PDB file of C-alpha atoms in Angstrom:
ATOM      1  CA  ASN A   1       1.379  -0.744   0.675  1.00 64.00           C
ATOM      2  CA  ALA A   2       1.141   2.337   2.911  1.00 77.00           C
ATOM      3  CA  GLY A   3       4.536   2.064   4.643  1.00 94.00           C
ATOM      4  CA  VAL A   4       4.765   4.751   7.335  1.00 97.00           C
ATOM      5  CA  THR A   5       1.745   6.997   7.786  1.00 97.00           C
ATOM      6  CA  GLN A   6       1.720  10.135   9.917  1.00 97.00           C
ATOM      7  CA  THR A   7      -1.353  12.004  11.092  1.00 97.00           C
ATOM      8  CA  PRO A   8      -2.111  14.830  11.027  1.00 97.00           C
ATOM      9  CA  LYS A   9      -0.151  16.322   8.147  1.00 96.00           C
ATOM     10  CA  PHE A  10      -0.523  19.915   9.353  1.00 96.00           C
ATOM     11  CA  ARG A  11      -1.486  21.475  12.638  1.00 96.00           C
ATOM     12  CA  VAL A  12      -1.464  24.915  14.215  1.00 97.00           C
ATOM     13  CA  LEU A  13      -1.487  25.139  17.982  1.00 96.00           C
ATOM     14  CA  LYS A  14      -1.488  27.912  20.522  1.00 97.00           C
ATOM     15  CA  THR A  15       1.216  28.061  23.180  1.00 97.00           C
ATOM     16  CA  GLY A  16       0.306  25.803  26.073  1.00 97.00           C
ATOM     17  CA  GLN A  17      -2.014  23.514  24.147  1.00 97.00           C
ATOM     18  CA  SER A  18      -1.374  19.805  23.967  1.00 96.00           C
ATOM     19  CA  MET A  19      -1.556  17.377  21.096  1.00 95.00           C
ATOM     20  CA  THR A  20      -0.546  13.919  19.960  1.00 97.00           C
ATOM     21  CA  LEU A  21       1.065  12.985  16.682  1.00 98.00           C
ATOM     22  CA  LEU A  22       0.373   9.488  15.430  1.00 97.00           C
ATOM     23  CA  CYS A  23       2.719   7.284  13.446  1.00 98.00           C
ATOM     24  CA  ALA A  24       1.586   3.973  12.029  1.00 98.00           C
ATOM     25  CA  GLN A  25       3.626   1.447  10.055  1.00 97.00           C
ATOM     26  CA  ASP A  26       2.438  -1.683   8.298  1.00 96.00           C
ATOM     27  CA  MET A  27       5.826  -3.336   7.733  1.00 94.00           C
ATOM     28  CA  ASN A  28       5.984  -5.171  11.068  1.00 93.00           C
ATOM     29  CA  HIS A  29       9.095  -3.202  12.014  1.00 94.00           C
ATOM     30  CA  GLU A  30      10.411  -3.438  15.548  1.00 93.00           C
ATOM     31  CA  TYR A  31      12.196  -0.099  15.670  1.00 94.00           C
ATOM     32  CA  MET A  32      10.467   3.236  15.394  1.00 96.00           C
ATOM     33  CA  TYR A  33      11.785   6.790  15.709  1.00 97.00           C
ATOM     34  CA  TRP A  34      10.596  10.377  15.999  1.00 98.00           C
ATOM     35  CA  TYR A  35      12.717  13.157  14.519  1.00 98.00           C
ATOM     36  CA  ARG A  36      12.300  16.867  14.145  1.00 97.00           C
ATOM     37  CA  GLN A  37      13.678  18.754  11.176  1.00 96.00           C
ATOM     38  CA  ASP A  38      14.563  22.427  11.383  1.00 94.00           C
ATOM     39  CA  PRO A  39      16.316  24.574   8.755  1.00 88.00           C
ATOM     40  CA  GLY A  40      20.069  24.087   8.871  1.00 84.00           C
ATOM     41  CA  MET A  41      19.838  21.555  11.682  1.00 87.00           C
ATOM     42  CA  GLY A  42      19.229  18.373   9.748  1.00 89.00           C
ATOM     43  CA  LEU A  43      17.328  15.629  11.540  1.00 94.00           C
ATOM     44  CA  ARG A  44      17.415  15.464  15.316  1.00 95.00           C
ATOM     45  CA  LEU A  45      16.224  12.375  17.162  1.00 96.00           C
ATOM     46  CA  ILE A  46      13.581  13.042  19.799  1.00 97.00           C
ATOM     47  CA  HIS A  47      12.679   9.574  21.078  1.00 97.00           C
ATOM     48  CA  TYR A  48      12.825   6.068  19.737  1.00 96.00           C
ATOM     49  CA  SER A  49      11.513   2.600  20.472  1.00 95.00           C
ATOM     50  CA  VAL A  50      13.105  -0.798  19.982  1.00 92.00           C
ATOM     51  CA  GLY A  51       9.881  -2.708  20.479  1.00 92.00           C
ATOM     52  CA  GLU A  52       6.338  -2.692  21.775  1.00 94.00           C
ATOM     53  CA  GLY A  53       6.170  -1.253  25.275  1.00 94.00           C
ATOM     54  CA  THR A  54       9.675   0.256  25.171  1.00 94.00           C
ATOM     55  CA  THR A  55      10.816   3.830  24.601  1.00 96.00           C
ATOM     56  CA  ALA A  56      14.085   5.697  24.974  1.00 95.00           C
ATOM     57  CA  LYS A  57      15.286   9.285  24.803  1.00 96.00           C
ATOM     58  CA  GLY A  58      17.116  10.649  21.830  1.00 95.00           C
ATOM     59  CA  GLU A  59      19.091  13.830  21.330  1.00 93.00           C
ATOM     60  CA  VAL A  60      16.311  16.376  22.025  1.00 96.00           C
ATOM     61  CA  PRO A  61      13.642  14.737  24.238  1.00 97.00           C
ATOM     62  CA  ASP A  62      12.669  17.672  26.456  1.00 96.00           C
ATOM     63  CA  GLY A  63       9.062  18.758  26.112  1.00 96.00           C
ATOM     64  CA  TYR A  64       7.975  15.542  24.410  1.00 98.00           C
ATOM     65  CA  ASN A  65       6.621  12.204  25.548  1.00 97.00           C
ATOM     66  CA  VAL A  66       6.070   9.017  23.581  1.00 97.00           C
ATOM     67  CA  SER A  67       4.244   5.723  23.848  1.00 97.00           C
ATOM     68  CA  ARG A  68       4.444   2.434  21.962  1.00 97.00           C
ATOM     69  CA  LEU A  69       1.466   0.429  23.162  1.00 95.00           C
ATOM     70  CA  LYS A  70       1.117  -1.436  19.886  1.00 95.00           C
ATOM     71  CA  LYS A  71       3.951  -2.583  17.654  1.00 96.00           C
ATOM     72  CA  GLN A  72       2.608  -0.753  14.635  1.00 97.00           C
ATOM     73  CA  ASN A  73       1.995   2.598  16.341  1.00 97.00           C
ATOM     74  CA  PHE A  74       4.304   5.174  17.888  1.00 98.00           C
ATOM     75  CA  LEU A  75       2.753   8.276  19.441  1.00 98.00           C
ATOM     76  CA  LEU A  76       4.505  11.571  20.085  1.00 98.00           C
ATOM     77  CA  GLY A  77       2.920  13.914  22.608  1.00 98.00           C
ATOM     78  CA  LEU A  78       3.413  17.566  23.369  1.00 96.00           C
ATOM     79  CA  GLU A  79       1.975  18.279  26.807  1.00 92.00           C
ATOM     80  CA  SER A  80       2.349  22.064  26.730  1.00 96.00           C
ATOM     81  CA  ALA A  81       3.347  23.323  23.316  1.00 95.00           C
ATOM     82  CA  ALA A  82       5.969  26.067  23.016  1.00 97.00           C
ATOM     83  CA  PRO A  83       6.924  28.175  19.971  1.00 97.00           C
ATOM     84  CA  SER A  84      10.347  26.462  19.978  1.00 96.00           C
ATOM     85  CA  GLN A  85       8.548  23.257  19.052  1.00 97.00           C
ATOM     86  CA  THR A  86       7.465  24.676  15.710  1.00 97.00           C
ATOM     87  CA  SER A  87       9.024  22.214  13.313  1.00 97.00           C
ATOM     88  CA  VAL A  88       8.442  19.406  10.863  1.00 97.00           C
ATOM     89  CA  TYR A  89       8.190  16.067  12.614  1.00 98.00           C
ATOM     90  CA  PHE A  90       9.116  12.809  10.929  1.00 98.00           C
ATOM     91  CA  CYS A  91       8.485   9.284  12.012  1.00 98.00           C
ATOM     92  CA  ALA A  92      10.657   6.434  10.771  1.00 97.00           C
ATOM     93  CA  SER A  93      10.836   2.692  11.226  1.00 96.00           C
ATOM     94  CA  THR A  94      13.263  -0.095  10.492  1.00 94.00           C
ATOM     95  CA  THR A  95      13.751  -3.799  10.955  1.00 90.00           C
ATOM     96  CA  PRO A  96      16.289  -5.183  13.434  1.00 81.00           C
ATOM     97  CA  ALA A  97      17.588  -7.565  10.765  1.00 76.00           C
ATOM     98  CA  GLY A  98      20.826  -5.603  10.857  1.00 76.00           C
ATOM     99  CA  THR A  99      22.174  -2.099  11.111  1.00 79.00           C
ATOM    100  CA  ASN A 100      22.653  -2.231   7.346  1.00 83.00           C
ATOM    101  CA  GLN A 101      18.911  -1.823   6.910  1.00 88.00           C
ATOM    102  CA  PRO A 102      17.590   1.604   5.902  1.00 92.00           C
ATOM    103  CA  GLN A 103      14.939   3.571   7.714  1.00 95.00           C
ATOM    104  CA  HIS A 104      11.520   4.129   6.180  1.00 96.00           C
ATOM    105  CA  PHE A 105      10.077   7.583   6.708  1.00 97.00           C
ATOM    106  CA  GLY A 106       6.621   9.084   6.770  1.00 97.00           C
ATOM    107  CA  ASP A 107       5.822  12.301   4.940  1.00 96.00           C
ATOM    108  CA  GLY A 108       5.958  14.434   8.050  1.00 97.00           C
ATOM    109  CA  THR A 109       3.710  16.532  10.248  1.00 97.00           C
ATOM    110  CA  ARG A 110       4.140  20.286   9.914  1.00 97.00           C
ATOM    111  CA  LEU A 111       3.451  21.837  13.290  1.00 97.00           C
ATOM    112  CA  SER A 112       3.235  25.553  14.048  1.00 97.00           C
ATOM    113  CA  ILE A 113       2.990  26.854  17.593  1.00 97.00           C
ATOM    114  CA  LEU A 114       1.718  30.406  17.889  1.00 96.00           C
TER     115      LEU A 114
ATOM    116  CA  ALA B   1      31.455   7.125  18.048  1.00 74.00           C
ATOM    117  CA  GLN B   2      30.558   8.047  14.515  1.00 83.00           C
ATOM    118  CA  SER B   3      29.934  11.290  12.694  1.00 90.00           C
ATOM    119  CA  VAL B   4      28.995  12.539   9.248  1.00 94.00           C
ATOM    120  CA  THR B   5      30.008  15.752   7.532  1.00 95.00           C
ATOM    121  CA  GLN B   6      28.326  16.968   4.394  1.00 96.00           C
ATOM    122  CA  LEU B   7      30.344  19.714   2.766  1.00 92.00           C
ATOM    123  CA  GLY B   8      28.173  22.511   1.472  1.00 91.00           C
ATOM    124  CA  SER B   9      24.673  23.155   2.709  1.00 93.00           C
ATOM    125  CA  HIS B  10      23.725  24.197  -0.830  1.00 96.00           C
ATOM    126  CA  VAL B  11      25.036  22.996  -4.184  1.00 97.00           C
ATOM    127  CA  SER B  12      23.959  24.692  -7.398  1.00 97.00           C
ATOM    128  CA  VAL B  13      24.353  23.115 -10.842  1.00 97.00           C
ATOM    129  CA  SER B  14      23.013  23.682 -14.316  1.00 97.00           C
ATOM    130  CA  GLU B  15      20.730  21.141 -15.916  1.00 97.00           C
ATOM    131  CA  GLY B  16      22.885  18.551 -17.674  1.00 97.00           C
ATOM    132  CA  ALA B  17      25.939  19.220 -15.501  1.00 98.00           C
ATOM    133  CA  LEU B  18      27.675  16.785 -13.180  1.00 98.00           C
ATOM    134  CA  VAL B  19      26.252  16.508  -9.677  1.00 98.00           C
ATOM    135  CA  LEU B  20      28.721  15.932  -6.835  1.00 98.00           C
ATOM    136  CA  LEU B  21      27.523  15.924  -3.236  1.00 98.00           C
ATOM    137  CA  ARG B  22      30.191  15.299  -0.631  1.00 98.00           C
ATOM    138  CA  CYS B  23      29.963  13.131   2.454  1.00 97.00           C
ATOM    139  CA  ASN B  24      32.766  12.287   4.856  1.00 96.00           C
ATOM    140  CA  TYR B  25      32.309  10.037   7.844  1.00 94.00           C
ATOM    141  CA  SER B  26      34.203   8.934  10.893  1.00 90.00           C
ATOM    142  CA  SER B  27      33.716   5.519  12.392  1.00 81.00           C
ATOM    143  CA  SER B  28      35.897   3.309  14.548  1.00 75.00           C
ATOM    144  CA  VAL B  29      34.699   0.200  12.735  1.00 80.00           C
ATOM    145  CA  PRO B  30      33.631  -0.488   9.133  1.00 80.00           C
ATOM    146  CA  PRO B  31      30.573   1.609   8.425  1.00 88.00           C
ATOM    147  CA  TYR B  32      27.320   1.114   6.638  1.00 91.00           C
ATOM    148  CA  LEU B  33      26.593   4.222   4.575  1.00 94.00           C
ATOM    149  CA  PHE B  34      23.350   5.574   3.185  1.00 96.00           C
ATOM    150  CA  TRP B  35      22.180   8.411   0.984  1.00 98.00           C
ATOM    151  CA  TYR B  36      18.601   9.583   1.331  1.00 97.00           C
ATOM    152  CA  VAL B  37      16.720  12.099  -0.811  1.00 97.00           C
ATOM    153  CA  GLN B  38      13.961  14.370   0.421  1.00 97.00           C
ATOM    154  CA  TYR B  39      11.705  16.055  -2.117  1.00 96.00           C
ATOM    155  CA  PRO B  40       9.705  19.114  -1.042  1.00 92.00           C
ATOM    156  CA  ASN B  41       6.972  18.335   1.460  1.00 91.00           C
ATOM    157  CA  GLN B  42       7.914  14.669   1.595  1.00 94.00           C
ATOM    158  CA  GLY B  43       9.799  12.360   3.895  1.00 95.00           C
ATOM    159  CA  LEU B  44      13.235  10.910   3.273  1.00 96.00           C
ATOM    160  CA  GLN B  45      13.551   7.996   0.902  1.00 96.00           C
ATOM    161  CA  LEU B  46      16.508   5.722   0.343  1.00 96.00           C
ATOM    162  CA  LEU B  47      18.618   6.586  -2.677  1.00 97.00           C
ATOM    163  CA  LEU B  48      21.351   3.990  -2.193  1.00 96.00           C
ATOM    164  CA  LYS B  49      23.402   2.249   0.462  1.00 95.00           C
ATOM    165  CA  TYR B  50      26.789   0.652   0.958  1.00 94.00           C
ATOM    166  CA  THR B  51      27.138  -2.309   3.279  1.00 90.00           C
ATOM    167  CA  THR B  52      29.868  -4.649   2.059  1.00 85.00           C
ATOM    168  CA  GLY B  53      31.294  -5.770  -1.251  1.00 85.00           C
ATOM    169  CA  ALA B  54      31.516  -3.541  -4.298  1.00 87.00           C
ATOM    170  CA  THR B  55      32.563  -0.051  -3.331  1.00 90.00           C
ATOM    171  CA  LEU B  56      30.727   1.620  -6.226  1.00 95.00           C
ATOM    172  CA  VAL B  57      27.042   1.551  -5.451  1.00 96.00           C
ATOM    173  CA  LYS B  58      24.302   2.414  -7.907  1.00 96.00           C
ATOM    174  CA  GLY B  59      21.014   3.840  -6.765  1.00 95.00           C
ATOM    175  CA  ILE B  60      17.768   5.108  -8.150  1.00 94.00           C
ATOM    176  CA  ASN B  61      17.404   7.935 -10.674  1.00 93.00           C
ATOM    177  CA  GLY B  62      20.936   7.514 -12.063  1.00 96.00           C
ATOM    178  CA  PHE B  63      22.784   8.338  -8.852  1.00 97.00           C
ATOM    179  CA  GLU B  64      25.796   6.423  -7.641  1.00 97.00           C
ATOM    180  CA  ALA B  65      28.266   6.698  -4.777  1.00 97.00           C
ATOM    181  CA  GLU B  66      31.697   5.300  -4.132  1.00 95.00           C
ATOM    182  CA  PHE B  67      32.920   4.144  -0.752  1.00 94.00           C
ATOM    183  CA  LYS B  68      36.552   5.178  -0.295  1.00 94.00           C
ATOM    184  CA  LYS B  69      37.898   3.840   2.964  1.00 91.00           C
ATOM    185  CA  SER B  70      41.251   5.617   2.684  1.00 91.00           C
ATOM    186  CA  GLU B  71      39.483   8.957   2.327  1.00 93.00           C
ATOM    187  CA  THR B  72      36.591   8.100   4.693  1.00 93.00           C
ATOM    188  CA  SER B  73      34.265   9.386   2.015  1.00 95.00           C
ATOM    189  CA  PHE B  74      31.021   8.370   0.337  1.00 96.00           C
ATOM    190  CA  HIS B  75      30.376  11.076  -2.252  1.00 97.00           C
ATOM    191  CA  LEU B  76      27.210  11.024  -4.324  1.00 98.00           C
ATOM    192  CA  THR B  77      27.386  11.674  -8.053  1.00 98.00           C
ATOM    193  CA  LYS B  78      25.184  11.844 -11.107  1.00 98.00           C
ATOM    194  CA  PRO B  79      26.610  12.479 -14.577  1.00 97.00           C
ATOM    195  CA  SER B  80      23.848  14.775 -15.786  1.00 97.00           C
ATOM    196  CA  ALA B  81      21.538  16.761 -13.522  1.00 97.00           C
ATOM    197  CA  HIS B  82      17.843  16.974 -14.232  1.00 97.00           C
ATOM    198  CA  MET B  83      15.443  19.573 -12.939  1.00 97.00           C
ATOM    199  CA  SER B  84      13.633  16.837 -11.031  1.00 96.00           C
ATOM    200  CA  ASP B  85      16.800  16.167  -8.992  1.00 97.00           C
ATOM    201  CA  ALA B  86      16.287  19.380  -7.036  1.00 97.00           C
ATOM    202  CA  ALA B  87      15.871  18.168  -3.456  1.00 97.00           C
ATOM    203  CA  GLU B  88      17.575  17.825  -0.077  1.00 97.00           C
ATOM    204  CA  TYR B  89      20.109  15.017   0.210  1.00 97.00           C
ATOM    205  CA  PHE B  90      21.196  13.389   3.456  1.00 97.00           C
ATOM    206  CA  CYS B  91      24.140  11.115   4.122  1.00 97.00           C
ATOM    207  CA  ALA B  92      23.880   8.730   7.080  1.00 95.00           C
ATOM    208  CA  VAL B  93      26.085   6.151   8.776  1.00 92.00           C
ATOM    209  CA  THR B  94      25.594   3.151  11.007  1.00 88.00           C
ATOM    210  CA  ARG B  95      28.017   0.370  11.815  1.00 80.00           C
ATOM    211  CA  SER B  96      27.980  -3.365  12.179  1.00 75.00           C
ATOM    212  CA  GLY B  97      27.191  -4.366  15.730  1.00 75.00           C
ATOM    213  CA  GLY B  98      26.290  -0.825  16.659  1.00 75.00           C
ATOM    214  CA  SER B  99      23.011   0.706  17.675  1.00 77.00           C
ATOM    215  CA  TYR B 100      20.091   1.148  15.333  1.00 86.00           C
ATOM    216  CA  ILE B 101      20.372   4.894  15.574  1.00 89.00           C
ATOM    217  CA  PRO B 102      21.954   6.247  12.414  1.00 91.00           C
ATOM    218  CA  THR B 103      24.007   9.408  12.435  1.00 92.00           C
ATOM    219  CA  PHE B 104      22.829  11.859   9.791  1.00 94.00           C
ATOM    220  CA  GLY B 105      24.652  14.684   8.122  1.00 94.00           C
ATOM    221  CA  ARG B 106      22.963  18.086   8.117  1.00 94.00           C
ATOM    222  CA  GLY B 107      21.898  17.746   4.522  1.00 95.00           C
ATOM    223  CA  THR B 108      22.766  19.371   1.207  1.00 96.00           C
ATOM    224  CA  SER B 109      20.197  21.205  -0.829  1.00 96.00           C
ATOM    225  CA  LEU B 110      20.683  20.592  -4.564  1.00 97.00           C
ATOM    226  CA  ILE B 111      19.544  23.446  -6.769  1.00 97.00           C
ATOM    227  CA  VAL B 112      19.271  22.789 -10.503  1.00 97.00           C
ATOM    228  CA  HIS B 113      19.188  25.734 -12.897  1.00 96.00           C
ATOM    229  CA  PRO B 114      17.663  25.444 -16.364  1.00 94.00           C
TER     230      PRO B 114
END
């Protein structure tokens, strides 16, 4: 039972490069989320999705794009990476059975932008 | 609107001592409350949650939390700290009928000294 899987686990980019982070979940969850975690800032929501083909902006969406073409996958893209995007990125998912359901998290992608 | 405040970004205890991590919330309607634990280089995992019913909730690894409506608190406790409890702890809140976007506290880092 894999749960939420994020790839890659680590990546170093140069300023201006682009990349895509992949999140895959095998729990048939409708809702998926992308967060970034920075020291002292807790978790900040970047984008989220309430179902296949839908996406919405979170608290800090600038510089990121997302796509949810398949229910089990949620992609986070950086079109032109900036040093301020150096962070640890977490994907999460949950079921819409009720807001009393917890989120399930991946182990993160550690991204450094030089 | 809802918010979460975790008092103390760092809490230091000796092995065997009581662990107390504080969480206060604000919510206009009855909340659902969660504690998550994050071990180094891992994602968040659910420690325990309060939805309805018994206000004292038991979780994994000997942790428990008590929902106190009058104090708008959901503090996390463990009678005797173990070295393996060293981690980051996050309190989160959602509410019945609300969105599926939880509000997280900024986290408390638990340091356990031998």
